[in-house]
PDB file of C-alpha atoms in Angstrom:
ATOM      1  CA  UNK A   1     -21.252  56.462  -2.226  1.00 50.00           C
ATOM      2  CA  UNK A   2     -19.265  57.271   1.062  1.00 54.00           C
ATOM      3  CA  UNK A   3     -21.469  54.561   2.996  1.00 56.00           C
ATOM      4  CA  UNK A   4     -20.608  51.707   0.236  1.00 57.00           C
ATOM      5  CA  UNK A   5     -17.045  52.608   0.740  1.00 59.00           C
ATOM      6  CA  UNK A   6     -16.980  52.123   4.827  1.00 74.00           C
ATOM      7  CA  UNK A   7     -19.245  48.959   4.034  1.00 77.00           C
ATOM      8  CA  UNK A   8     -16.809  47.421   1.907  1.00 76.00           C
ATOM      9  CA  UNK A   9     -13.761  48.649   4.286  1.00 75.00           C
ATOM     10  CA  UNK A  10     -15.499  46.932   7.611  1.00 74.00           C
ATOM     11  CA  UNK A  11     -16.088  43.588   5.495  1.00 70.00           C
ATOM     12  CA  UNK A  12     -12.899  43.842   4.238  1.00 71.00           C
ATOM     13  CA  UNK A  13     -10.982  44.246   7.726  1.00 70.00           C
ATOM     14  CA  UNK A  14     -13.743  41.296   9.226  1.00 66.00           C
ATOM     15  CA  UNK A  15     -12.388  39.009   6.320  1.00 64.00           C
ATOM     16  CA  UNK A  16      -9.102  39.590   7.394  1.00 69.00           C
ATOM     17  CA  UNK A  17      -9.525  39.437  11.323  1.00 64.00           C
ATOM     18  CA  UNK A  18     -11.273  36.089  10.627  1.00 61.00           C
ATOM     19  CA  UNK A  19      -8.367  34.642   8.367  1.00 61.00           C
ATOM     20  CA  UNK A  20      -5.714  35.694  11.389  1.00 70.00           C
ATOM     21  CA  UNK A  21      -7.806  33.980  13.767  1.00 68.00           C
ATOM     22  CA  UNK A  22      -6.518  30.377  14.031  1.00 65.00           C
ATOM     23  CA  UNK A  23     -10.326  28.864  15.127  1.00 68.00           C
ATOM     24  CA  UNK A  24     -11.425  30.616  12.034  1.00 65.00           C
ATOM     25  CA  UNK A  25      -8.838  30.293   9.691  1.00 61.00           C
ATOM     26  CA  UNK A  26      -9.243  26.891   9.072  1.00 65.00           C
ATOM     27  CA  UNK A  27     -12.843  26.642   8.255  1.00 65.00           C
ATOM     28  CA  UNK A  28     -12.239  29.567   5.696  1.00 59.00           C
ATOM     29  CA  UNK A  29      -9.880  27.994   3.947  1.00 62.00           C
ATOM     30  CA  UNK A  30     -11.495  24.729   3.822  1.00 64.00           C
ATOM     31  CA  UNK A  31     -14.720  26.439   2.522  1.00 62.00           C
ATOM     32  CA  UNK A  32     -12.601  28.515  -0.265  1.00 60.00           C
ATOM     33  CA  UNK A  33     -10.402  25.045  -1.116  1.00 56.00           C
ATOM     34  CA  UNK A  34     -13.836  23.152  -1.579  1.00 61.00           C
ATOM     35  CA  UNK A  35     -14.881  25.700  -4.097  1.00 62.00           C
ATOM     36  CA  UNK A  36     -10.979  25.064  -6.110  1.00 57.00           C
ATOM     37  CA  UNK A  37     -11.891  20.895  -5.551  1.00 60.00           C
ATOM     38  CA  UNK A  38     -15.125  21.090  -8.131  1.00 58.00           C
ATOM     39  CA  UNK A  39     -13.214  20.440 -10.473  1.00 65.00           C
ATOM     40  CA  UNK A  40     -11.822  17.673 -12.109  1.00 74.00           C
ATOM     41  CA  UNK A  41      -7.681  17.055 -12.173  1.00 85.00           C
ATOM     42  CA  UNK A  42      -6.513  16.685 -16.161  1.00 84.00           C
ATOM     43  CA  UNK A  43      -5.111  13.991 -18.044  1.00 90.00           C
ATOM     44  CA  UNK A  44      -1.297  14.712 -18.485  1.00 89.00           C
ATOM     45  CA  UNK A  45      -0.693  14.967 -22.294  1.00 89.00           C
ATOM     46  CA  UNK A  46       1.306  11.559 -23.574  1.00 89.00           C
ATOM     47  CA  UNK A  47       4.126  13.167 -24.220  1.00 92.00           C
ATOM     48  CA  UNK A  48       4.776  14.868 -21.231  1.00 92.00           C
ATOM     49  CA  UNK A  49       3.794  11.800 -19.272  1.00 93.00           C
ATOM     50  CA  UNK A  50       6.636  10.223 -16.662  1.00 93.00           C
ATOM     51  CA  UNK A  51       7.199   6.747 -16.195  1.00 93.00           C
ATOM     52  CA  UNK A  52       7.853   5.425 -13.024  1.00 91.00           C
ATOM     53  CA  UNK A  53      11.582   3.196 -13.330  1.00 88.00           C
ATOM     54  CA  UNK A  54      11.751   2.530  -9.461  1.00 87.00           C
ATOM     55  CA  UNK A  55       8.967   1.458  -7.626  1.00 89.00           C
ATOM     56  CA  UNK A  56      11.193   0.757  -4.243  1.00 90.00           C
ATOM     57  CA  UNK A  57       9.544   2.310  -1.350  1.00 93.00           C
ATOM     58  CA  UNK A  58       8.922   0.994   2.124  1.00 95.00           C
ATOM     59  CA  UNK A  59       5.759   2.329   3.277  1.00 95.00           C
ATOM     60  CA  UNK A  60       4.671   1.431   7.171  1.00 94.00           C
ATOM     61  CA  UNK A  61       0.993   1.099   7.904  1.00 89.00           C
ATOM     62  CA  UNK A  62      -1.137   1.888  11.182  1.00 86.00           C
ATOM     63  CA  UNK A  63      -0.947  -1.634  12.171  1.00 85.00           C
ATOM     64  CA  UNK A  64       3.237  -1.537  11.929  1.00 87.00           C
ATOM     65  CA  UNK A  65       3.132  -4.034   8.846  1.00 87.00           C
ATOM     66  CA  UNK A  66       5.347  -2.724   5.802  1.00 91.00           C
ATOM     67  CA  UNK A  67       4.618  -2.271   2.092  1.00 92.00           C
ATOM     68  CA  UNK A  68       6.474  -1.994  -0.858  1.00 94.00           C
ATOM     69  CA  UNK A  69       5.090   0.086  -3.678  1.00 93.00           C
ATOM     70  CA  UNK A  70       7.137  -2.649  -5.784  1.00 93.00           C
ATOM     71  CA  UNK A  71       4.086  -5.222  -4.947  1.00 94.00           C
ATOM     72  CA  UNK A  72       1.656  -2.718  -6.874  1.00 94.00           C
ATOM     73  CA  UNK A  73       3.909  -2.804 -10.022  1.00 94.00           C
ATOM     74  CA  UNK A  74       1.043  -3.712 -13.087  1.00 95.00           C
ATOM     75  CA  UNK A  75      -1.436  -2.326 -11.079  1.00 97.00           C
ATOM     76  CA  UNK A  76      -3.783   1.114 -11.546  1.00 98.00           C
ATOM     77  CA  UNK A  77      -1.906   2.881  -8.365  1.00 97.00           C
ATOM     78  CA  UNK A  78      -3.882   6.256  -7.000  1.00 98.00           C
ATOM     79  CA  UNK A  79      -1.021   8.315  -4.923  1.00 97.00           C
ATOM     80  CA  UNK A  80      -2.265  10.974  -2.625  1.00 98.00           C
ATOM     81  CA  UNK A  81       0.057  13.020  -0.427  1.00 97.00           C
ATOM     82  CA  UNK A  82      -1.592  14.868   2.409  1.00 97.00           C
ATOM     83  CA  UNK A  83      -1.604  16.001   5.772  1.00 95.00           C
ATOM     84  CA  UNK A  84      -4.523  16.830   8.981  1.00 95.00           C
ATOM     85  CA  UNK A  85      -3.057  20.131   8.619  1.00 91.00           C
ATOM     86  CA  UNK A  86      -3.863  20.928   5.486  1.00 90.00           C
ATOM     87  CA  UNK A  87      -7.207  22.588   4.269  1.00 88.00           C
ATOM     88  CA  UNK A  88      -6.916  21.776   0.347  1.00 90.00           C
ATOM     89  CA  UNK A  89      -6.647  18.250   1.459  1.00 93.00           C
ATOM     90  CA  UNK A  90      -9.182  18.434   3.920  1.00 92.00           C
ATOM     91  CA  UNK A  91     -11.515  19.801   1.217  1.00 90.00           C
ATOM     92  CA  UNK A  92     -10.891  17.242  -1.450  1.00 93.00           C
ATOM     93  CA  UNK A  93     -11.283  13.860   1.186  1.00 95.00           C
ATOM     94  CA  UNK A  94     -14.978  13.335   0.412  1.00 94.00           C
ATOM     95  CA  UNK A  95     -14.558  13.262  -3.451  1.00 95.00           C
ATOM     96  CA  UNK A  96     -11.376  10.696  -2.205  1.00 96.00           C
ATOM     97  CA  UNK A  97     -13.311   8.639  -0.140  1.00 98.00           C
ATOM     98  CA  UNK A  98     -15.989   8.082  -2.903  1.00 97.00           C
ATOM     99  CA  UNK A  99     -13.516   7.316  -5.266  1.00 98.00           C
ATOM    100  CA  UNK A 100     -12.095   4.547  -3.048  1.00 98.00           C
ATOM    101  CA  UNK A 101     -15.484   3.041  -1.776  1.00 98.00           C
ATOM    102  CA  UNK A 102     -16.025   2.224  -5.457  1.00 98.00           C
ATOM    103  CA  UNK A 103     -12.327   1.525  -6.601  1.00 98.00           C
ATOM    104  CA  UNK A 104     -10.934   0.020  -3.678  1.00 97.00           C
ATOM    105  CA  UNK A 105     -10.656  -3.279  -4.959  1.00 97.00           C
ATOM    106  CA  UNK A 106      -9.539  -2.736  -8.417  1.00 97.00           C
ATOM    107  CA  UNK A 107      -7.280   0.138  -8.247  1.00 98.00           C
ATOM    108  CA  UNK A 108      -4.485   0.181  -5.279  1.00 96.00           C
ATOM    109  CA  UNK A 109      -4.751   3.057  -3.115  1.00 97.00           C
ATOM    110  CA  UNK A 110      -2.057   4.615  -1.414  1.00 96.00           C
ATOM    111  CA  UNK A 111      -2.627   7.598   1.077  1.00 96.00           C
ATOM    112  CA  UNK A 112       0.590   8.711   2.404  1.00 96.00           C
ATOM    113  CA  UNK A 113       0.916  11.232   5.335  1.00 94.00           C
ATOM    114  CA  UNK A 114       4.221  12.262   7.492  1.00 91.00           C
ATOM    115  CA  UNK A 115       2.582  12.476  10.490  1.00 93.00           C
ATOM    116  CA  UNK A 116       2.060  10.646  12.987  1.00 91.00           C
ATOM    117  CA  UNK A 117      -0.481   7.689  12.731  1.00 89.00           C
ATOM    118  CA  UNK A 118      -2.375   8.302  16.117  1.00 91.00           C
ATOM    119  CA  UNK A 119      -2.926  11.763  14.393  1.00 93.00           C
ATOM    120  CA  UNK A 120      -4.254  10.802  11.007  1.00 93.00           C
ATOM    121  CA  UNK A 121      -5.933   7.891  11.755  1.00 92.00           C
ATOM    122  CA  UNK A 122      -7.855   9.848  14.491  1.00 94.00           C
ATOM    123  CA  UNK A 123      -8.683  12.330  11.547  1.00 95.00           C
ATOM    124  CA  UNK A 124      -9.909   9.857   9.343  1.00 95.00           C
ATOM    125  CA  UNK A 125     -12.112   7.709  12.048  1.00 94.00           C
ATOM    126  CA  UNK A 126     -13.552  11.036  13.002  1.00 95.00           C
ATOM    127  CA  UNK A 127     -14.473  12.540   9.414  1.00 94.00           C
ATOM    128  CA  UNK A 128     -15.780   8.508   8.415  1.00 96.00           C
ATOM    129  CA  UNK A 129     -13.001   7.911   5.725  1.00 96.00           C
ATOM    130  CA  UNK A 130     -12.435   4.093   5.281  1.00 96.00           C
ATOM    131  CA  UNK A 131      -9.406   4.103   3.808  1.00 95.00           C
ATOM    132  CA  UNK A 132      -5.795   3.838   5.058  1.00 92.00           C
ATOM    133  CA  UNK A 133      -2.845   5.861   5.573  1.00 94.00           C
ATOM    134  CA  UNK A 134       1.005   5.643   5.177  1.00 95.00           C
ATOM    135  CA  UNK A 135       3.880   6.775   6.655  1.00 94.00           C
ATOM    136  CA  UNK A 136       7.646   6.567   4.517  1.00 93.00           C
ATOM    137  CA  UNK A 137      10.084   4.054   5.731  1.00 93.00           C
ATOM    138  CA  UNK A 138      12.544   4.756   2.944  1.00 92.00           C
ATOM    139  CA  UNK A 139      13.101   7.887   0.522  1.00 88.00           C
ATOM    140  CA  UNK A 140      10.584   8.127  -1.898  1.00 86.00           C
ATOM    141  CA  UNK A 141      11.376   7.632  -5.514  1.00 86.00           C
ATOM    142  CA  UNK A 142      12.734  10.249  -7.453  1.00 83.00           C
ATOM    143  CA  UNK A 143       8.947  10.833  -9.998  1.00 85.00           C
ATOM    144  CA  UNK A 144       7.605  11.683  -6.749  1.00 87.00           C
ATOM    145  CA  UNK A 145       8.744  15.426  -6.350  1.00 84.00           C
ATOM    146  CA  UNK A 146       6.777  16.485  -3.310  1.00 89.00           C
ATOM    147  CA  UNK A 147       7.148  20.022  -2.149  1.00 88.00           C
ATOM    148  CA  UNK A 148       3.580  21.349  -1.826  1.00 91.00           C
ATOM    149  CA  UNK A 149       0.600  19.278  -0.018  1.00 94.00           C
ATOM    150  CA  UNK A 150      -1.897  17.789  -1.870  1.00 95.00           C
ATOM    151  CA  UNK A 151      -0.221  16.279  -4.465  1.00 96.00           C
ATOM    152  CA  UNK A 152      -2.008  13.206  -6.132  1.00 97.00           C
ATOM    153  CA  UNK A 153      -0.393  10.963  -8.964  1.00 97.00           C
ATOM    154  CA  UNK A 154      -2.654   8.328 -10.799  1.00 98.00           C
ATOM    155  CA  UNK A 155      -0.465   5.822 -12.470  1.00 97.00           C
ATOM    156  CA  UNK A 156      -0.833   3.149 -15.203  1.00 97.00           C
ATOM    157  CA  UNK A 157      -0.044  -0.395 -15.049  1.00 96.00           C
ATOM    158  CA  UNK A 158       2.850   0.677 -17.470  1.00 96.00           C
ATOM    159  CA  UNK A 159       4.202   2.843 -14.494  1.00 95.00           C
ATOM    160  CA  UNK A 160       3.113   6.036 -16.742  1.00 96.00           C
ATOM    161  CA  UNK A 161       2.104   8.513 -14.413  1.00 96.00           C
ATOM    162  CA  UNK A 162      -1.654   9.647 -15.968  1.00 97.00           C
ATOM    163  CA  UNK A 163      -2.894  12.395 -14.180  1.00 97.00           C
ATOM    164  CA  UNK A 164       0.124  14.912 -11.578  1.00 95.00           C
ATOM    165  CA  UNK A 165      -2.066  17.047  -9.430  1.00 94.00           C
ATOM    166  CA  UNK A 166      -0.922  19.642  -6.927  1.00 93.00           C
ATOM    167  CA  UNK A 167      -3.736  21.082  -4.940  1.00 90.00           C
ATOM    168  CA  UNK A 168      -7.270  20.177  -4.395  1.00 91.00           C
ATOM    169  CA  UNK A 169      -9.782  18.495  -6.973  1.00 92.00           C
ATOM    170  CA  UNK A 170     -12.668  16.452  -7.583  1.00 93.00           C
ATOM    171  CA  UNK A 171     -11.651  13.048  -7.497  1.00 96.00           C
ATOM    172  CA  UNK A 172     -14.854  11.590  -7.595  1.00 95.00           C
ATOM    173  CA  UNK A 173     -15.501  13.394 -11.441  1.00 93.00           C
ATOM    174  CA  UNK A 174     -17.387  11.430 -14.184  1.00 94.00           C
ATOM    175  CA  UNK A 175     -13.926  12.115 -16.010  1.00 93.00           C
ATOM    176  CA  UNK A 176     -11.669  10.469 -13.101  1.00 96.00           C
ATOM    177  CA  UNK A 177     -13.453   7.204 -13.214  1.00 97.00           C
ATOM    178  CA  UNK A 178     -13.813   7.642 -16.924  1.00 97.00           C
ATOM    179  CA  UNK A 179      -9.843   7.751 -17.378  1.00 97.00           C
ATOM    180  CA  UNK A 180      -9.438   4.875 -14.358  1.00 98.00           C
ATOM    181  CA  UNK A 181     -12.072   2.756 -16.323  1.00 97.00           C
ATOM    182  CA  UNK A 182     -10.003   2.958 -19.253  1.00 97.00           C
ATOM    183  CA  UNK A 183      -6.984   2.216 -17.327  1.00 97.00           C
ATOM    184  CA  UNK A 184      -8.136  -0.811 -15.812  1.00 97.00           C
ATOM    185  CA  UNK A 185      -9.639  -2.051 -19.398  1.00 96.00           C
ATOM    186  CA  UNK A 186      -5.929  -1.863 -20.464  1.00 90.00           C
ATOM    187  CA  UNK A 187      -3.978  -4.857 -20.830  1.00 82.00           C
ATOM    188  CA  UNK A 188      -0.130  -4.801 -20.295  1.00 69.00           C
TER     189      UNK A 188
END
């Protein structure tokens, strides 16, 4: 019984000298976050669901040239807030970058990061993501309370926002494209 007890002790004090490790810390975290991202974000209930009344938002791409969320007004709009920093959004990319391979043409995609674009566009081209990245020009809108990385909105082309996800999740779920497919079958 003793020997159980120092077993459990050492692995306990390795888990923890691996988590303070920065070299180590990372890939933990990842690993544990990829576990969270199995499953699937939920619908928000209709009633509880936000509409989006301002769509004014300058976003700047890698390439200097400025959006306006305005332009994707009627549209099926996927938000995702993240960072290269961040291991719950590190662990959901893949199940993002599936999603957008098929959807990239019907639904508008916008991934929005604070940092620097030499940074996350280096990220990206190293991990193989195809898809682009945005940094704020101008405050975001006020449905858009950020305070925790990864937050994701999926929006309607009413503006109602359909799924509010903080945290990591598979994107790339047979009920996500479900619920965008039904979206984009929508008329306005």
């Amino acid at each position: 019984m003793k020997s159980n007890l120092n077993i459990k002790n050492i692995l306990f004090v390795v888990v923890i000298v691996l988590l303070i490790i920065p070299q180590t810390r990372q890939p933990i975290q990842i690993w544990l976050n990829k576990g969270l991202a199995l499953f699937s974000p939920s619908v928000t209930a209709k009633k509880d669901q936000q509409v989006i009344k301002d769509y004014n938002w300058i976003l700047k791409s890698k390439t200097g040239h400025l959006i306006n969320l305005e332009d994707s007004k009627g549209q099926v709009v996927f938000i995702n807030f993240w960072g290269t920093w961040c291991p719950p959004c590190i662990a959901e990319m893949p199940s993002m970058q599936a999603l957008y391979k098929d959807y990239k043409d019907k639904v508008e995609f916008v991934f929005i990061s604070d940092e620097d674009h030499s940074l996350s566009n280096t990220f990206l081209k190293e991990k193989g993501y195809t898809f682009e990245t945005f940094v704020p020009r101008t405050a975001y809108p006020k449905i858009f309370n950020v305070t925790s990385i990864p937050r994701t909105f999926l929006i309607d082309k009413s503006g109602y926002v359909i799924i509010d996800k903080t945290g990591a999740a598979n994107w790339n779920s047979k009920a996500v494209r479900k619920t965008i497919d039904e979206l984009l079958a929508e008329d306005l």
